[in-house]
PDB file of C-alpha atoms in Angstrom:
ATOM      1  CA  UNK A   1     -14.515   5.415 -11.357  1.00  0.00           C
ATOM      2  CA  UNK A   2     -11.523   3.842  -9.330  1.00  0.00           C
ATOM      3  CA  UNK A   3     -10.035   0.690 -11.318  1.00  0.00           C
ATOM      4  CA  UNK A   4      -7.038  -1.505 -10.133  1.00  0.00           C
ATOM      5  CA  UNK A   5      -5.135  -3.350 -13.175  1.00  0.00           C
ATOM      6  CA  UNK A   6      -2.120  -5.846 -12.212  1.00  0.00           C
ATOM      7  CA  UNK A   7       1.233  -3.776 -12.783  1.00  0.00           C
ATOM      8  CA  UNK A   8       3.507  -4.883 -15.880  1.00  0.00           C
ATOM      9  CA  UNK A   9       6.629  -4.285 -17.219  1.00  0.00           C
ATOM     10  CA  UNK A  10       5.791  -1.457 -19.506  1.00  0.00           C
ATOM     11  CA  UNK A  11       4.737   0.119 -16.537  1.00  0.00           C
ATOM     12  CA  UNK A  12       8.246   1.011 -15.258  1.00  0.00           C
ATOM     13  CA  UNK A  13       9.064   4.174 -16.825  1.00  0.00           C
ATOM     14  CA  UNK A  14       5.419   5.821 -14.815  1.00  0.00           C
ATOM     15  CA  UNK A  15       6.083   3.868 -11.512  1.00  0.00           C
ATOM     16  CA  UNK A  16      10.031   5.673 -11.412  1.00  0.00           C
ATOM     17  CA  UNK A  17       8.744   8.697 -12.053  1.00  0.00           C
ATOM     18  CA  UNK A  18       6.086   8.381  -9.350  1.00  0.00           C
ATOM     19  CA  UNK A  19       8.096   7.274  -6.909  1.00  0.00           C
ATOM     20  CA  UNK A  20      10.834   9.563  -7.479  1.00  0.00           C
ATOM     21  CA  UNK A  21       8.495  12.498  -7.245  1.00  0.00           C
ATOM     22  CA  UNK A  22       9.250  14.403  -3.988  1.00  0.00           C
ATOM     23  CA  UNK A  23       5.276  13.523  -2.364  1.00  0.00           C
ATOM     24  CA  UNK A  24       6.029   9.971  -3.018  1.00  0.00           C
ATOM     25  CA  UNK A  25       9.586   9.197  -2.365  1.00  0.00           C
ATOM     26  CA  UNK A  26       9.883  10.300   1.965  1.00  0.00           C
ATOM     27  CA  UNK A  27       7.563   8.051   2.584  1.00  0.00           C
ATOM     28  CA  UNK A  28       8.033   5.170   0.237  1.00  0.00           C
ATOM     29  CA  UNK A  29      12.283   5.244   0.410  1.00  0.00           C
ATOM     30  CA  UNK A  30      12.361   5.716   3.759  1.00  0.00           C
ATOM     31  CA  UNK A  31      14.786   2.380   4.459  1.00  0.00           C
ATOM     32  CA  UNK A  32      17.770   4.510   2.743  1.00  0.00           C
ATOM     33  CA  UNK A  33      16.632   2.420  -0.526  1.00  0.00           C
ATOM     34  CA  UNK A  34      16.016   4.114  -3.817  1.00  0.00           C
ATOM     35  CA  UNK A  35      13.444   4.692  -5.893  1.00  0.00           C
ATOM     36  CA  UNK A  36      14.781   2.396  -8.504  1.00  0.00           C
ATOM     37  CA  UNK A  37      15.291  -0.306  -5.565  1.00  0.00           C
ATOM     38  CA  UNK A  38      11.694   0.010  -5.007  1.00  0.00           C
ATOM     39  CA  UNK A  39      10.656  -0.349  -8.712  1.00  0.00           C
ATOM     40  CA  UNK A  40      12.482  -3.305  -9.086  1.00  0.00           C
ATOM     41  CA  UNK A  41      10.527  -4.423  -5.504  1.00  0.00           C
ATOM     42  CA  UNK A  42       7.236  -3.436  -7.317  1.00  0.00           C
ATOM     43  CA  UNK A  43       8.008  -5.490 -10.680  1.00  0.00           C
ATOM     44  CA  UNK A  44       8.895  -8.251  -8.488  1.00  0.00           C
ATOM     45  CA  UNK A  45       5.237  -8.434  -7.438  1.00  0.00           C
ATOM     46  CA  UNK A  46       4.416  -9.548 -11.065  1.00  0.00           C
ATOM     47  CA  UNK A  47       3.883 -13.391 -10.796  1.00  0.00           C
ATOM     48  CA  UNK A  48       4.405 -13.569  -7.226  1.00  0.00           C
ATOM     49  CA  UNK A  49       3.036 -16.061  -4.949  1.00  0.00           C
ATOM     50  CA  UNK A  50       3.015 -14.044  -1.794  1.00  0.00           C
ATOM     51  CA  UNK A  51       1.353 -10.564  -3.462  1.00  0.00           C
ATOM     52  CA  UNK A  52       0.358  -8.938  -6.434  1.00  0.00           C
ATOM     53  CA  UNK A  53       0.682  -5.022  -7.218  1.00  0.00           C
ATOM     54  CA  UNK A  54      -1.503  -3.352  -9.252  1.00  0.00           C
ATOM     55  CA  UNK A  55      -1.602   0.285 -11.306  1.00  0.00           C
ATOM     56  CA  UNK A  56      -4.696   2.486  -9.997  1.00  0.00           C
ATOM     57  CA  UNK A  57      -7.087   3.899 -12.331  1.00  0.00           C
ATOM     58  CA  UNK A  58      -9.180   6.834 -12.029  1.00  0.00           C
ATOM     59  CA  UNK A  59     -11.741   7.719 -14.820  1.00  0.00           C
ATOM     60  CA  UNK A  60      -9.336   4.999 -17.186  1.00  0.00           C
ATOM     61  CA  UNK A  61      -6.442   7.676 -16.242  1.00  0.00           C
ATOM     62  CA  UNK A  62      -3.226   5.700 -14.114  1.00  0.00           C
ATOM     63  CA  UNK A  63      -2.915   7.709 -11.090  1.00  0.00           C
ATOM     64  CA  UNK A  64      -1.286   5.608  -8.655  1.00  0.00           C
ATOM     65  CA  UNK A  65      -0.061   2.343  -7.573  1.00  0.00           C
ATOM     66  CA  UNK A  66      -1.455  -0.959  -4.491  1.00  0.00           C
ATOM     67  CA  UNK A  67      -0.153  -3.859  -3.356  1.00  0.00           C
ATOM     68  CA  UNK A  68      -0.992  -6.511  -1.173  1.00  0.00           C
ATOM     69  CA  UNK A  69       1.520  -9.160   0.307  1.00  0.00           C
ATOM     70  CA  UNK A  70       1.809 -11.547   2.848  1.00  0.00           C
ATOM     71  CA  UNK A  71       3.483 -10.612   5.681  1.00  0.00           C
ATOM     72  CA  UNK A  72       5.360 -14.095   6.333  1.00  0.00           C
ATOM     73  CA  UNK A  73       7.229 -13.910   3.389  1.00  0.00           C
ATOM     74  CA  UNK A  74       8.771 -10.707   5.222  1.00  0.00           C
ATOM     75  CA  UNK A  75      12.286 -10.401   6.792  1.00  0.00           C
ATOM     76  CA  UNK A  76      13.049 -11.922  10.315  1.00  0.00           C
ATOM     77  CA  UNK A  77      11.735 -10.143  13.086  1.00  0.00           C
ATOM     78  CA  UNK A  78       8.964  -8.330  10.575  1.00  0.00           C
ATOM     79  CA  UNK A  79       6.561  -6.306  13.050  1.00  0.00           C
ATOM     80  CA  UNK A  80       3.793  -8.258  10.914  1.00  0.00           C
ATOM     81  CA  UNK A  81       5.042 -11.283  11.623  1.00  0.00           C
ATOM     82  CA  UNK A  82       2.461 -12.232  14.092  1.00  0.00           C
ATOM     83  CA  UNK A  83      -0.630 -11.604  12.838  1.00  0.00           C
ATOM     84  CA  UNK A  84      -3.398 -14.242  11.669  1.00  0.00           C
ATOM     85  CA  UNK A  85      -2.439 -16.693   9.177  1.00  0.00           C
ATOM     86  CA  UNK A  86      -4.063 -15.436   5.922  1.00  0.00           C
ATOM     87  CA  UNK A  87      -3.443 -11.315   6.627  1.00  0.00           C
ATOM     88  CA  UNK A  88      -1.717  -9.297   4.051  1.00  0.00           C
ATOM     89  CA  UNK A  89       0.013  -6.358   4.301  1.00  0.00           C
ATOM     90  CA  UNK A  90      -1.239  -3.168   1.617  1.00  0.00           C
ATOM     91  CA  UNK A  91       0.957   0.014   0.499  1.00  0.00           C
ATOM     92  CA  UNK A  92      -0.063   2.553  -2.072  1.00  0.00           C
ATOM     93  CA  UNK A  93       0.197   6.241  -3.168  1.00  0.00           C
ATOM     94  CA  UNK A  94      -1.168   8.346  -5.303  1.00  0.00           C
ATOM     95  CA  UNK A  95       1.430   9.191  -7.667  1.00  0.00           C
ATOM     96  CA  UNK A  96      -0.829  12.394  -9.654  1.00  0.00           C
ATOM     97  CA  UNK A  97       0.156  14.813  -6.728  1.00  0.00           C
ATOM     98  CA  UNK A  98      -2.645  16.993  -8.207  1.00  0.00           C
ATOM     99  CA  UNK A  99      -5.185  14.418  -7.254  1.00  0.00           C
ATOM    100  CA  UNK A 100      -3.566  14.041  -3.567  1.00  0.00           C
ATOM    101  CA  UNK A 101      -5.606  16.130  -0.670  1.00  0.00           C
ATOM    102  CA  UNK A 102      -8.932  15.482  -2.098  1.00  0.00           C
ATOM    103  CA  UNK A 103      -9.779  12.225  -0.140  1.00  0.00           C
ATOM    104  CA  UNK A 104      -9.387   9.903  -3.271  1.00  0.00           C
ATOM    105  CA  UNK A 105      -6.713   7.776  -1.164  1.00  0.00           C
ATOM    106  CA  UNK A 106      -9.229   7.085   1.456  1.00  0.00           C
ATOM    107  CA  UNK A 107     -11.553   5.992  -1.570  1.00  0.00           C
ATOM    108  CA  UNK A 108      -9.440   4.049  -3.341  1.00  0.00           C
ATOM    109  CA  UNK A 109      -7.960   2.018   0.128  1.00  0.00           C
ATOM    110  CA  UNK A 110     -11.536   1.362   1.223  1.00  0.00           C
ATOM    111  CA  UNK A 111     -11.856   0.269  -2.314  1.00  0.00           C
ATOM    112  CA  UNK A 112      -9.762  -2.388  -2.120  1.00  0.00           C
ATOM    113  CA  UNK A 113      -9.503  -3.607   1.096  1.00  0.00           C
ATOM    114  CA  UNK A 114     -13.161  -4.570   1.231  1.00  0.00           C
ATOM    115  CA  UNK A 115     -12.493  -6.432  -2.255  1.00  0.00           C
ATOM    116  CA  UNK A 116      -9.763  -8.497  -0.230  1.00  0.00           C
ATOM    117  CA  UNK A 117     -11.837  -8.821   2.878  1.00  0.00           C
ATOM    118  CA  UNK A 118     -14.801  -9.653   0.933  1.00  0.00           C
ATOM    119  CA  UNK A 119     -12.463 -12.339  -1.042  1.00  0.00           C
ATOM    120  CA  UNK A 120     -11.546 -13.949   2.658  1.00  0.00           C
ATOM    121  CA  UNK A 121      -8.906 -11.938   3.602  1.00  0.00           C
ATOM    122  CA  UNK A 122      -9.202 -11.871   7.613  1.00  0.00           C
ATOM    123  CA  UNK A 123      -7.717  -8.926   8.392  1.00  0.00           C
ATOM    124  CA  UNK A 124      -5.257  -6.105   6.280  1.00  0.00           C
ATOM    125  CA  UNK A 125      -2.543  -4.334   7.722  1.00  0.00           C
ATOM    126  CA  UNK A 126      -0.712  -1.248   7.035  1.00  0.00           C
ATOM    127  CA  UNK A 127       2.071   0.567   8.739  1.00  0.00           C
ATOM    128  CA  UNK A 128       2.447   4.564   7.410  1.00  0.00           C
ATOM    129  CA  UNK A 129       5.180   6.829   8.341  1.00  0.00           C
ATOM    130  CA  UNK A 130       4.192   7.908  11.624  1.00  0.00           C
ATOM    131  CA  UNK A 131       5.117  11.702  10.557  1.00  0.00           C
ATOM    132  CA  UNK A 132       2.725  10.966   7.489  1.00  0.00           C
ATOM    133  CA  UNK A 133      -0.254  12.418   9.372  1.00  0.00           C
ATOM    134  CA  UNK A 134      -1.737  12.570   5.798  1.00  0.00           C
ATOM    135  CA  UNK A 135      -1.716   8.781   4.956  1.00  0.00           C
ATOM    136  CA  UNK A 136      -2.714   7.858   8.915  1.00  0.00           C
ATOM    137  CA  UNK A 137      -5.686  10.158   8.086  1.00  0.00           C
ATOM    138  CA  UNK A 138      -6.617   8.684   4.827  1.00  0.00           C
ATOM    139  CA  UNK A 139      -6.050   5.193   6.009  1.00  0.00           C
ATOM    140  CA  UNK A 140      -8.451   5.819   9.413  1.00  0.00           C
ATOM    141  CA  UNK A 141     -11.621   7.295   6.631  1.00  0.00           C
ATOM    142  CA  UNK A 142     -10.791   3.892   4.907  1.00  0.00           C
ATOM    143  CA  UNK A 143     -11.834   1.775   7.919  1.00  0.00           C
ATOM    144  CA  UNK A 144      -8.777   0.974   9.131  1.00  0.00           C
ATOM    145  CA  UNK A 145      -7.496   1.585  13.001  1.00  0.00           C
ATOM    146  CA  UNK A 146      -4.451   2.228  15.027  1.00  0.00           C
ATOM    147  CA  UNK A 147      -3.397  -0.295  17.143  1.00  0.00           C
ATOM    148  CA  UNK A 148       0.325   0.384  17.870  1.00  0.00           C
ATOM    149  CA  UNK A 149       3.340   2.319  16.803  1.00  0.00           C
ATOM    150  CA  UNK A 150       6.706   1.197  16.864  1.00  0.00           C
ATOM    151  CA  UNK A 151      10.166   1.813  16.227  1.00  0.00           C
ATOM    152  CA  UNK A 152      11.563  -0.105  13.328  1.00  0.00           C
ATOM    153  CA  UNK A 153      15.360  -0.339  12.244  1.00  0.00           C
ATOM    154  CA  UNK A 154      14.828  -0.668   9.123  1.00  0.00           C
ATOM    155  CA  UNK A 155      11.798   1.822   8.589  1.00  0.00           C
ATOM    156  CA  UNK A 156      11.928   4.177  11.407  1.00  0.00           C
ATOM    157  CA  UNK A 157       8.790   4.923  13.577  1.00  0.00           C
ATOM    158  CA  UNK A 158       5.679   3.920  12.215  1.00  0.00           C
ATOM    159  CA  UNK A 159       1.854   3.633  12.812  1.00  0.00           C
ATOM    160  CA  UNK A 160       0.434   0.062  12.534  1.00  0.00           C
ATOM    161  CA  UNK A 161      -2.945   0.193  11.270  1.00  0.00           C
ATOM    162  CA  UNK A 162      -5.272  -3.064  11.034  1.00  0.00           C
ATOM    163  CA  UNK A 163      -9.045  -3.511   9.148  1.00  0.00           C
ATOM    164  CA  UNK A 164     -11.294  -6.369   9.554  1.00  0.00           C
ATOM    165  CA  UNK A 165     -13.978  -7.722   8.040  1.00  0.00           C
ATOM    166  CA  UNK A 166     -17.531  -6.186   9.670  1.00  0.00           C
ATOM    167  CA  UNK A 167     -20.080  -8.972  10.187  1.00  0.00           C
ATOM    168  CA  UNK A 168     -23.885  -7.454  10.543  1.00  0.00           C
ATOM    169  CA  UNK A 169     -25.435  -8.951  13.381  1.00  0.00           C
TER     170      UNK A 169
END
């Protein structure tokens, strides 16, 4: 059973380790940031107006870590920027790399982006390493599309991905 519980503080000393392990940190670092710059970026989530993050569960076991955000709340010139007022932006990993390979990141993405969807979210967006053929794969079984790459300063090349809501006809 896949559970999401909003991150806290005492969660930390697992998300550091997670994101310092070497399946984790290419992809999540890649903007020559650390992995305690992006802890601090994750525990900033905690309150937030504009996102939450959350700790994934498998069978009550943490396993790995989502977030949602606004995109608007971004940088300048974020390659989000201009999407639908309303969209948010998800990341993840799993950080068990035991648990990685097995299509469990496809589950756990579809997961929650149909919760958001279904919540009124009108569309999600996600933009993986474009050398992460693993997390393009997982993301595509998880109902979401490609619908551009490009070339970002600040993150290097990368593979935007988009889901909507289905409406049956």
């Amino acid at each position: 059973m896949i559970t999401f519980r909003p991150l806290h503080e005492r969660d930390a000393g697992l998300l550091l380790i997670w994101m310092s392990s070497p399946h984790v940190q290419p992809w999540w670092t890649q903007d020559g940031s650390g992995p305690e710059e992006e802890l601090e970026d994750a525990l900033g989530f905690i309150g937030a107006d504009y996102g939450a993050a959350f700790i994934v569960e498998y069978n009550r076991k943490p396993i790995g870590y989502i977030q949602f955000y606004d995109p608007n709340y971004a940088y300048d010139g974020f390659y989000f920027a201009d999407q639908p007022t309303g969209a948010m932006g998800v990341d993840m990993f799993i950080g068990d790399v035991s648990l990685t390979g097995q299509g469990l990141g496809s589950r756990i993405l579809r997961q929650f982006s149909d919760d958001l969807l279904a919540r009124g979210v009108p569309k999600l967006l996600i933009d993986p390493d474009t050398a992460n053929a693993q997390a393009i794969k997982a993301y595509q079984n998880a109902g979401f599309t490609i619908y551009a790459e490009h070339d970002s300063p600040r993150w290097g090349q990368v593979t935007l991905m988009s889901k909507s809501p289905t409406y049956d006809a």
